[in-house]
Short mmCIF file of C-alpha atoms in Angstrom, two decimals:
data_model
loop_
_atom_site.label_atom_id
_atom_site.label_comp_id
_atom_site.label_asym_id
_atom_site.label_seq_id
_atom_site.Cartn_x
_atom_site.Cartn_y
_atom_site.Cartn_z
CA MET X 1 106.22 91.05 112.52
CA SER X 2 105.30 88.95 109.53
CA ARG X 3 104.08 85.42 109.81
CA SER X 4 106.56 82.56 109.82
CA LEU X 5 107.00 81.09 106.35
CA LYS X 6 107.15 77.65 107.86
CA LYS X 7 103.48 77.83 108.69
CA GLY X 8 102.36 79.03 105.29
CA PRO X 9 99.48 81.45 104.82
CA TYR X 10 96.60 81.40 107.27
CA VAL X 11 93.66 79.98 105.37
CA VAL X 12 90.40 79.02 107.00
CA GLU X 13 90.04 75.37 106.04
CA ARG X 14 86.27 75.36 105.93
CA LEU X 15 86.15 78.32 103.59
CA PHE X 16 88.83 76.82 101.41
CA GLY X 17 86.77 73.63 101.23
CA ARG X 18 83.71 75.57 100.18
CA VAL X 19 85.68 77.22 97.39
CA GLN X 20 86.95 73.87 96.18
CA LYS X 21 83.42 72.52 96.19
CA GLN X 22 82.27 75.49 94.15
CA LYS X 23 85.03 74.84 91.69
CA GLN X 24 83.70 71.32 91.15
CA ASN X 25 80.12 72.47 90.76
CA GLY X 26 81.21 75.33 88.56
CA SER X 27 78.97 77.73 90.43
CA ARG X 28 80.08 81.23 91.29
CA ASP X 29 77.54 82.20 93.93
CA PRO X 30 78.76 84.61 96.60
CA LEU X 31 80.01 82.79 99.68
CA LYS X 32 78.82 84.28 102.93
CA THR X 33 81.62 84.25 105.45
CA TRP X 34 82.72 85.65 108.76
CA ALA X 35 86.30 84.58 108.22
CA ARG X 36 87.83 88.04 107.90
CA SER X 37 91.24 86.84 108.95
CA CYS X 38 91.48 84.32 106.13
CA THR X 39 94.24 85.05 103.63
CA VAL X 40 93.23 85.34 99.99
CA VAL X 41 94.97 82.51 98.15
CA PRO X 42 95.25 82.13 94.37
CA GLU X 43 92.44 79.56 94.38
CA PHE X 44 90.00 82.30 95.46
CA VAL X 45 90.53 84.39 92.33
CA GLY X 46 87.33 84.83 90.37
CA HIS X 47 85.07 83.87 93.26
CA THR X 48 82.82 86.25 95.11
CA PHE X 49 82.62 86.46 98.88
CA MET X 50 80.23 88.18 101.20
CA VAL X 51 82.52 89.26 103.99
CA HIS X 52 80.94 90.17 107.30
CA ASN X 53 81.95 93.52 108.76
CA GLY X 54 80.22 93.11 112.08
CA LYS X 55 76.87 94.24 110.78
CA THR X 56 76.33 93.41 107.16
CA PHE X 57 77.98 91.36 104.47
CA HIS X 58 80.20 93.22 102.06
CA ARG X 59 80.40 91.85 98.52
CA VAL X 60 83.98 91.19 97.49
CA PHE X 61 84.93 89.92 94.06
CA VAL X 62 88.44 88.55 94.30
CA THR X 63 90.90 89.59 91.61
CA GLU X 64 94.49 88.52 91.12
CA ASP X 65 95.87 91.64 92.82
CA MET X 66 94.13 90.77 96.06
CA VAL X 67 96.12 87.60 96.65
CA GLY X 68 98.06 87.81 99.88
CA HIS X 69 95.67 90.20 101.58
CA LYS X 70 93.10 89.18 104.17
CA LEU X 71 89.42 89.04 103.35
CA GLY X 72 88.68 91.51 106.12
CA GLU X 73 90.73 94.20 104.43
CA PHE X 74 88.03 94.52 101.80
CA SER X 75 85.13 94.91 104.17
CA PRO X 76 85.46 98.14 106.17
CA THR X 77 84.13 98.00 109.71
CA ARG X 78 83.81 101.71 110.33
CA ILE X 79 81.81 104.34 108.53
CA PHE X 80 82.85 107.95 108.78
CA ARG X 81 80.19 110.29 107.49
CA GLY X 82 81.95 113.53 108.38
CA HIS X 83 81.83 115.64 111.49
CA THR X 84 78.61 117.24 112.66
CA MET X 85 78.36 120.95 112.08
CA VAL X 86 78.66 122.97 115.26
CA LYS X 87 75.94 125.60 115.65
CA LYS X 88 77.14 129.15 115.27
CA GLU X 89 77.74 130.85 118.58
CA GLU X 90 75.58 133.89 119.31
CA ALA X 91 77.49 137.01 120.24
CA MET I 1 130.47 118.90 89.97
CA PRO I 2 130.11 115.24 89.06
CA ARG I 3 126.97 113.88 87.54
CA ILE I 4 125.56 110.46 88.37
CA ILE I 5 122.41 108.96 86.88
CA GLY I 6 121.06 111.87 84.90
CA VAL I 7 120.40 115.06 86.76
CA ASP I 8 121.94 114.53 90.14
CA ILE I 9 124.90 116.69 90.97
CA PRO I 10 126.37 116.06 94.42
CA ASN I 11 129.11 118.53 95.36
CA ASP I 12 132.16 118.92 97.54
CA LYS I 13 131.07 116.52 100.24
CA PRO I 14 132.55 113.08 100.92
CA VAL I 15 131.36 110.51 98.39
CA TRP I 16 129.31 108.56 100.89
CA VAL I 17 127.41 111.70 101.83
CA SER I 18 126.94 113.14 98.38
CA LEU I 19 125.69 109.86 96.94
CA GLY I 20 122.82 110.24 99.36
CA TYR I 21 121.50 113.06 97.20
CA LEU I 22 120.15 110.43 94.85
CA TYR I 23 116.58 109.38 95.58
CA GLY I 24 116.74 105.83 96.85
CA VAL I 25 120.34 105.98 98.05
CA GLY I 26 120.95 106.55 101.73
CA ARG I 27 124.18 106.55 103.65
CA PRO I 28 124.36 102.80 104.28
CA LEU I 29 123.78 102.08 100.61
CA ALA I 30 126.27 104.77 99.62
CA LEU I 31 128.90 103.08 101.76
CA ALA I 32 128.07 99.72 100.23
CA ILE I 33 128.50 101.18 96.75
CA CYS I 34 131.86 102.67 97.67
CA LYS I 35 133.02 99.36 99.02
CA LYS I 36 131.91 97.53 95.90
CA GLY I 37 133.67 100.00 93.64
CA GLY I 38 136.82 100.05 95.76
CA ILE I 39 136.51 103.79 96.41
CA ASP I 40 137.48 105.49 99.65
CA PRO I 41 134.18 106.86 100.95
CA ASN I 42 135.86 109.87 102.54
CA VAL I 43 137.22 111.28 99.27
CA LYS I 44 135.39 114.43 98.16
CA ALA I 45 132.96 113.72 95.36
CA GLY I 46 134.53 116.41 93.21
CA GLN I 47 137.87 114.61 93.30
CA LEU I 48 136.59 111.40 91.78
CA THR I 49 138.14 110.45 88.49
CA GLU I 50 136.06 109.77 85.39
CA ASP I 51 136.83 106.09 85.81
CA GLN I 52 135.50 105.99 89.35
CA LEU I 53 132.39 107.93 88.37
CA SER I 54 131.49 105.53 85.63
CA LYS I 55 132.15 102.68 88.00
CA VAL I 56 129.72 104.10 90.55
CA THR I 57 127.13 104.76 87.87
CA GLY I 58 127.54 101.22 86.59
CA ILE I 59 127.06 99.68 90.03
CA ILE I 60 123.93 101.71 90.73
CA GLU I 61 122.39 101.05 87.34
CA ALA I 62 123.08 97.35 87.54
CA ASP I 63 122.01 96.54 91.07
CA TYR I 64 119.68 99.20 92.43
CA VAL I 65 116.43 100.93 91.60
CA VAL I 66 116.77 104.66 92.12
CA GLU I 67 115.30 108.04 91.16
CA GLY I 68 112.39 108.11 88.68
CA GLN I 69 112.10 104.38 88.40
CA LEU I 70 111.87 103.98 92.16
CA ARG I 71 109.35 106.81 92.43
CA ARG I 72 107.21 105.14 89.79
CA GLN I 73 107.47 101.82 91.59
CA VAL I 74 106.28 103.34 94.87
CA GLN I 75 103.43 105.10 93.12
CA GLN I 76 102.40 101.88 91.41
CA ASN I 77 102.29 100.04 94.70
CA ILE I 78 100.02 102.69 96.16
CA SER I 79 97.70 102.77 93.17
CA ARG I 80 97.44 99.00 93.33
CA LEU I 81 96.24 99.26 96.93
CA LYS I 82 93.73 101.89 95.89
CA GLU I 83 92.41 99.81 93.03
CA ILE I 84 91.69 96.64 94.94
CA GLY I 85 89.71 98.60 97.51
CA CYS I 86 91.45 97.27 100.57
CA TYR I 87 91.74 99.09 103.86
CA ARG I 88 95.19 100.49 103.19
CA GLY I 89 94.02 101.74 99.81
CA LEU I 90 91.12 103.56 101.42
CA ARG I 91 93.48 105.23 103.87
CA HIS I 92 95.73 106.34 101.03
CA ARG I 93 92.76 107.82 99.22
CA ARG I 94 91.78 109.79 102.27
CA GLY I 95 95.30 110.91 103.03
CA LEU I 96 95.28 109.28 106.45
CA PRO I 97 97.90 107.02 108.02
CA CYS I 98 97.65 103.41 106.79
CA ARG I 99 99.44 101.54 109.51
CA GLY I 100 97.05 101.83 112.38
CA GLN I 101 98.42 104.97 114.00
CA ARG I 102 96.10 107.12 116.04
CA THR I 103 94.41 110.01 114.30
CA LYS I 104 92.63 111.61 117.24
CA THR I 105 95.76 113.65 117.69
CA ASN I 106 98.97 113.88 115.68
CA ALA I 107 99.16 112.22 112.25
CA ARG I 108 99.99 115.69 110.93
CA THR I 109 102.44 114.40 108.37
CA ARG I 110 99.63 112.67 106.51
CA LYS I 111 96.82 115.07 107.29
CA GLY I 112 98.72 118.26 106.54
CA PRO I 113 98.37 121.57 108.37
CA ARG I 114 95.65 121.83 111.02
CA LYS I 115 92.25 122.98 109.85
CA THR I 116 90.70 124.73 112.80
CA VAL I 117 86.95 124.42 113.10
CA ALA I 118 85.19 127.49 114.47
CA GLY I 119 83.00 126.94 117.51
CA LYS I 120 84.73 123.78 118.56
CA LYS I 121 85.20 123.41 122.30
CA SER I 122 88.96 123.72 122.33
CA VAL I 123 88.80 126.96 120.39
CA LYS I 124 86.39 128.50 122.86
CA GLU I 125 88.55 127.55 125.80
CA MET I 126 91.54 129.22 124.28
CA ARG I 127 89.92 132.65 124.47
#
């Protein structure tokens, strides 16, 4: 079920504040964050985030298309490197 | 055989069924179109008059996205997901389900026919 419109998008206030601060300073340094559940709002466009995936920080540059998604969607938490080869059975 | 929106040629079925042959029109929408155009949905599609046909075409063209345009729209939405590099986009790229379904078993619609791996445990047991 989608989120109630009454509440508006879920935005982590602290992160939003940090973005606003950056806007004032004019700096575009990547913001390290653990807030994967934070919705990308239009104010984030053009900023870079380092989104934690449980192990490392994944660099995410926010473009206009990303608005409405969550930050965590851009930082995959699982790595699949393919299945291991099974040794050939001897006859 | 009547022709509606380019190539589609529904046949001697009731209107509400044969309209479903259009991509993007299902039975509920077909019924809604019939109601809007004041056409009895149970009339065979072949018996529609020219007037009624143009009416149906007009309604669909004006209010709904169907066929090629709809296909393009869907494709665009998917390519957008792929471009922004989000989780759903990655799943589309890999041809895996995007909505959190299990993939340990099933998910055959997305994954296609089974690719059996030789030497895997289950294969050995089957012998």
